[in-house]
Each structure stands twice: as C-alpha cells, then as structure tokens.
Amino acid sequence: MGSVSHDISLSPQYAGLTTNAKRMVATLDAACQWGNTSDGGMNRLTLNDDDKRVREWFVAETTKCGCTITVDAMGNIFAVRPGINNDLPPIAIGSHLDTQPTGGRYDGILGVTAGMEVLQTLHAADITTYAPLAVIDWTNEEGARFPPAMLSSGVWAGAFTTEYAHARTDASGTTLRDELKRIGYLGDVACSHTAMPLSAHFELHIEQGPMLDAVEQPVAVVRGIQSIRWYHIDVVGREAHTGTTPMDRRSDALLGAAEMIVATNKIVTTGPLYERQARATIAVIDSLPQSINTIAGKIRMSLDVRAPADADVAEVDRLCRQQFEAIAAARGLTLTIDCFWVSPALHFDPIMVDCVRAAAAPLGCTMELVSGAGHDSAYTSQQVPTAMLFARCRDGVSHNPSEYTRPEDVAASTEALLGAYLRYDDYLRRTTEGKTVAKKA
Amino acid sequence: MGSVSHDISLSPQYAGLTTNAKRMVATLDAACQWGNTSDGGMNRLTLNDDDKRVREWFVAETTKCGCTITVDAMGNIFAVRPGINNDLPPIAIGSHLDTQPTGGRYDGILGVTAGMEVLQTLHAADITTYAPLAVIDWTNEEGARFPPAMLSSGVWAGAFTTEYAHARTDASGTTLRDELKRIGYLGDVACSHTAMPLSAHFELHIEQGPMLDAVEQPVAVVRGIQSIRWYHIDVVGREAHTGTTPMDRRSDALLGAAEMIVATNKIVTTGPLYERQARATIAVIDSLPQSINTIAGKIRMSLDVRAPADADVAEVDRLCRQQFEAIAAARGLTLTIDCFWVSPALHFDPIMVDCVRAAAAPLGCTMELVSGAGHDSAYTSQQVPTAMLFARCRDGVSHNPSEYTRPEDVAASTEALLGAYLRYDDYLRRTTEGKTVAKKA
C-alpha cells in the first residue's frame, strides 16, 4: 500500500509549519459550550437553539481568520479563505457540529474544529495556499432529529432534493425548513455541488470503534466507508386483553417484534457474515397502545444494516426478510419492511488517501480502516475527490456521553490533517499551475 | 355446584318483571356518544373531557329515576335509589365508564348501563326494593391513563390511600387529583367503604375471552378473579454507534429486552404453567435514545402476569427473574424488576354466586368461569359480598375497537343481572327483617 505514481510531496515552504495543540483544544472546548450535559456529554440536536449559537460562534471565528461565509439552502456553512488561484474551487475540510441526543464532545465537532485549527495555523503564519480553503459545517449529519443522516451533504451531492430534505419532520412534526428559517440559517444559495463547487473534501473524525485503541496509534488512514441500509419495520397484530386472551389465541405484535430483534442479531453474530464484519441493529421501537393490560397491536422499529461489502448487506437484507416473514406468519402478524435509505460501499480517492498516508506515517501511524459509520464524506465523494482520517477514541465508545479522545490524539490527528491537506494543495498546484482552468459554477 | 343452604328464591311480587332490551341498547348507545372512534371503538381515557361528559349524562339519567348522587374524593359516582329499609347500606351494581385508548363499547360501559337498566326497570314498575340500590361508576378502572388499574375501587376498599391515588400521573405528568378537580369530580365525601358503605356489589362485564363464544351461551357465572401481578422492568446497557461497534462488544438493552420478551412468552406457553392457564404479557416498551444509529441504552417495559392460582403467578415471577437475570448477565446489562401491584386470586361470595346461578339457569346458561381480568369487583370483594356475571363477546376480543356483544346477549345478561340482584335483595329481606340493624357509617 502507499505506492502511487503521483507526486504528493510537501513543498519546502511548509517545513516547520505545525498546528497549535493548545489552541486546538481550546477551540474544541469552545465548540462544546452549547448543549453540553451534566454527564460530560453533548445533546445538540440539529437546528435547535444550541446549534444556532454554535453556528454563530463558528461564523464569527472563521470570519476573524479572513473567511467569507456562504450559507446554502440546507444551512450548510462554508467559511472560505482565498488562495493564490481563486479560479479553483476550494479544498474543503468539513464535518458537523450537531450531535446525538446522548452524544459526546468529539463526533463531528473534532472535524470542524480541526478544520478551524488548520485555518488558524495558515492565518497565523500568513500563508496563502494555492487553492482556496473551505471549512464546512454540514447540517444534520446525525439525522437524530430529522432522519435520514448526512441529509445536507446528501442534498449538496444530489442524492436528495432540497424539497425532500426541507420537508423532513422531527418527532413533534416540525419541518427541517421551518427550523432552518427559525434559527436564521435558511441561506439563499442553492445547496448543490454546482452552485457551491469544491475541489476536494477532507474529513477528520473519531474512529467510533476500538481498532486504534487496540494497536495504540492515534490516527488511522480511512480507505472508504462501508455499505449501509436503513429500514422502517411495521408489525401489526391485534390488541386484546392480557388477562383473558389465551396464550394460543394471540397476535402479539411486540412478541413478534422481539423475535425479529433476536433473529436479526443472530444473523450477524454467526457464520461468514460475522467474520466479514456485517452489523445489524434495531435501536428504535414504538409500541401501541402502550397499555399494560392490552396486548401490543402495532410496533414500529428501525433496522440499521452495515457491512464493508454491498453483497453482505444484501445478504443480511435477504435473511432478515425471510425470517421476519416466517415470524409474522407464525404469529398471525402483518409485516411491512420499508428500506428508506441505501448508501453503497465506497472507496476514497487514491491520491488523497496517499496524502493522508504520507502525513500519518511520520507520526508512526500505519493503520488503514474502512469506516463503519456513514459520514458527510460518503456524499462528497460522489462528486469530488474525498478522504478521511480517524482519531483514536477511548474504548471505541461513541454516541455516548463518555466518548473521549485524549488531547494528544486530538493534536496528532489535527497535525496529520494539516499535512494531508497541504500535500493535496501542493498536488493541485503541480497539476494545475500554468493550465487554463474553467471555474465551475 | 349450586347447592346452598340459604334461601335465594325470588319473591312472587317480581313475577313477570323484566328488563327492556330496546331501552337497554339505547342506554348503551347513549353512553358511547362521547369518545367514540371512527373504527367503531372507544377512546375515553379516564377524567378527560369525554369522561366528564358521560359522567354528567350518568348523573342526569339516574337522577331522573329518583336517585341521590354522591361523588367521593376519587370521583366515584354513587347513584342511590332508596329502599324500604334505608338503614341498610345499598346493594350496588357497579362498573366503569372509562376505556382503553383503543378500547371497545362494552368493557365497563355494559356494566354501568345494565345497572341503569335495572334502575329504570324498578322505576318504571314503581317497585321499592328492600335495601337501597346504588348504581356506581368507578373512576379509572382501566388504569390506562393513571396506572394501576381499579385504582378508585381500590381506594374505596382500603388497598390504596387517597393521597397515593391522587398523586398518580399520566404520561404528560398531570396528576389524577388535578384532573378530578378540572372536570369537577373531586367530591368532598371520603373515598372509603366506611364513609360510603355497601351491602353487596354486583358487576356485569363482558367476558373478554372466548369461552362463552365456544359453548354458545350468552351469560356465565363468575366464581372469582385470577391472581395478578404488574411490574416495571428496567434494562440499562450502553449507547454506542451501530456502525462502528463490533457485535461482540455491545451492551444492547433492546436486544436483552427482546430476549426477555421471548423468554416470558415461553415460560407460560410450555409445560404445566400453560396447562394451568398462566398468562404473561409485555405490552409497553420504551427505548432510549430512540436514534436509528445509536444502540439502545435504556429500556423500560411492563410485565403483566396472571394465573387462577397465586402459586402459579409466584412461579412465573420466579422463572422470569431467573431468566431475565441470566440474560442481563450474558449481555452486560443492568436489570431492575419492580413489582408494583399484586392482586391475589379471590373467590366471590357463595350466596351471591348462587343468586347469579339461579338467575342464569333459566336462560340455559350453566358455564362457570374464573375471571382472567381484574375488575372493580376484585376490590369490593375485600370489604363486601361480591359477585359477577360475564356476557359473551364475539371471538373473545376486548381492549380493541372490534369488541362486540350482540344485542340479544346484552339483553340476556342484563336480565340475569336483574334476577340475581332481586334474589339477593330478597335474601337480605329474609335475613334482616325484624332484626335491629345498626346503620354503618
């Protein structure tokens, strides 16, 4: 691995340029001022008042470093610092500032603040890069409030229409568009890769898994993102009295659902699917009518299926459908399976991945991973060269208040990000300079 | 069965006295004017605006028949028609007008309206019974809004304090006392069997099971109520990312809960517990944080266990605890089991049960059952002689909008109720007349 025919060397002008670990940690702390919880975690659902406040802070801080702000129709914020060749679209460093309802301080937030640290490093050293630099806060990456996840980078990439995305509702029925408008982030620039083009997209993210912790390295090279499908599962039985209805005359929707949850787990914890790291999870469940002495008549569940290979996700899909249907038939239940989101496995840009490798190697970091989680980079990679770096997180715990990345790992991963970014900027300089480039958009 | 040494014959003055089937069906229809749903069912949660309206109707209708109204501190309504010996506490016919959120038109409502039909029959025929008659609407029998069930007959019987009952909250945090006050049914008479004494309590209820349907009889004699326990089950695991957390490093609270649901079902569907008609149901489930890509960290479930014999309920309790603990240990989960309500098996008053037998026999009804559901009669029987009658319901379906009792079964069961009630009133006349009775209260 690591051998490419392209020149990704770092130009001498950047010798000695490093990020500032202390400033970086301070920026990260500042970004966690709004929506933090007493257990040390974060609860900053997208487009709530805390998200509005952190956005305002992001805009103020990046403006101080000479950036121009663009907000698009999905509330994505692009803070752009000019380069030498402003006919080129910016090289972006992006991630997200929203969190899970019981989330941590690093998922997404590390990526945006590391981009801000790269920006501050260049600004403090008064360096003008070749291409412009964009630091991006993508809206609603988590999808915890407005499913599906990575909605706004998805719109930017053309995977969803703006109309579809605007009409997403939260649990209380409020639309995403209304919330964008309410907090003042419904921008008038179209959300698209043509209206707001990029040359490339880098993203630093916590691993959210245990592999770096196991090999005791702070940073990993991410080669791609695994295949993902999300489903709604509806199970309908018959409400009846728990005390009077004989056990053999029931259509108990919750019992059927429980058997499906157990079956789903078994599918991915045995045999070749387990060995090939397929994962399947049911995490959301709603039961009606929620009365202790009435057998559940209606269940709605989520299903989240992942594997490095598309074929394995398809196999989990097939087995779940087969077994769910058998359970439904045996229990007299009606079953509906709605696969509402498909994100195929993807492979990042080999030149950018090599830039990450070259930047990570001097830190002693050689681990290469396929991301288990979806990220905004999954969508940007559909339109522009994209790569990611992972930072080690303690015990691999994420989406949990105890999510933690040591300050030295924050520093190392930010340093690797800077190096990878500068190498790619140099690469663009070498391959573009002297050529006529038609500015996109 | 059916042989007693007591005289429960019907006095000749009642020959030819019958209920009016047409009027009875009209009363039942009238009682379903408020809170009915487009699917033919009812959604009249206790103390909501529809419950207020049906209470006002009940008070108006019973007042027309010469009743005096008493409302106690739990909102129980006692409509009392005087008898010859008003030193005796009334013989009551009671049930409830509240319903499940997806309930039917007969559960509870049949019992109150049949009591009203007995009242109207006596009023129309200008008959004065020996003891006074009370028709009762018991508050919050279902417990669907304010668990536990049968709360207000429970307070009357001394099983709960008024303070405890008043402090029960619904899902929105509103207390029962506030709702009583809001709808104008926080009465100033203490809720107790000493402040508002009764001589006896009859209750007609739909079977909510399939046995009468199977033998094609309209009415059953109920000998008692099975043993019941209710629980809250809390399962705590660890939130983590669904995509990045390996299957063998999870503490998935929902997966553990699903295994508990399956285990619970198996305990009562195999072996001697199944043969002895033990039943166990988990119907309410809440999962947190309810995010598709975060493994569930907290589950709260209900558990409802029943059997004709107390020992069998205790055995289900033991097996559930044993198996739940094993599941929790295997999955790295923390388990809390809170048994918050215990209602032991009970046997109705043999003389009153004989009155029901004698009234049902002329209709060709010989089936005798133990109730699978709890009823207000479970509590009244702790303080006064009590008995119940069951009316056939189609397919045994209850707690469901399709719950249905044919008009001819409504008529037959009301007729049997009248007969049983009059026989017991005669019995009290024979055993009391000429003796000095100290009036209770």
PDB file of C-alpha atoms in Angstrom, chain B residues 2-8 350-351 354 357:
ATOM      1  CA  GLY B   2     -75.302 -24.585  43.003  1.00  0.00           C
ATOM      2  CA  SER B   3     -76.436 -26.215  46.218  1.00  0.00           C
ATOM      3  CA  VAL B   4     -76.534 -23.913  49.229  1.00  0.00           C
ATOM      4  CA  SER B   5     -78.399 -23.998  52.458  1.00  0.00           C
ATOM      5  CA  HIS B   6     -79.578 -20.408  52.060  1.00  0.00           C
ATOM      6  CA  ASP B   7     -82.921 -19.416  50.614  1.00  0.00           C
ATOM      7  CA  ILE B   8     -82.273 -17.418  47.485  1.00  0.00           C
ATOM      8  CA  PRO B 350     -71.017 -18.059  47.624  1.00  0.00           C
ATOM      9  CA  ILE B 351     -74.546 -16.819  48.309  1.00  0.00           C
ATOM     10  CA  ASP B 354     -75.715 -18.798  43.852  1.00  0.00           C
ATOM     11  CA  ARG B 357     -76.508 -19.221  39.079  1.00  0.00           C
TER      12      ARG B 357
END
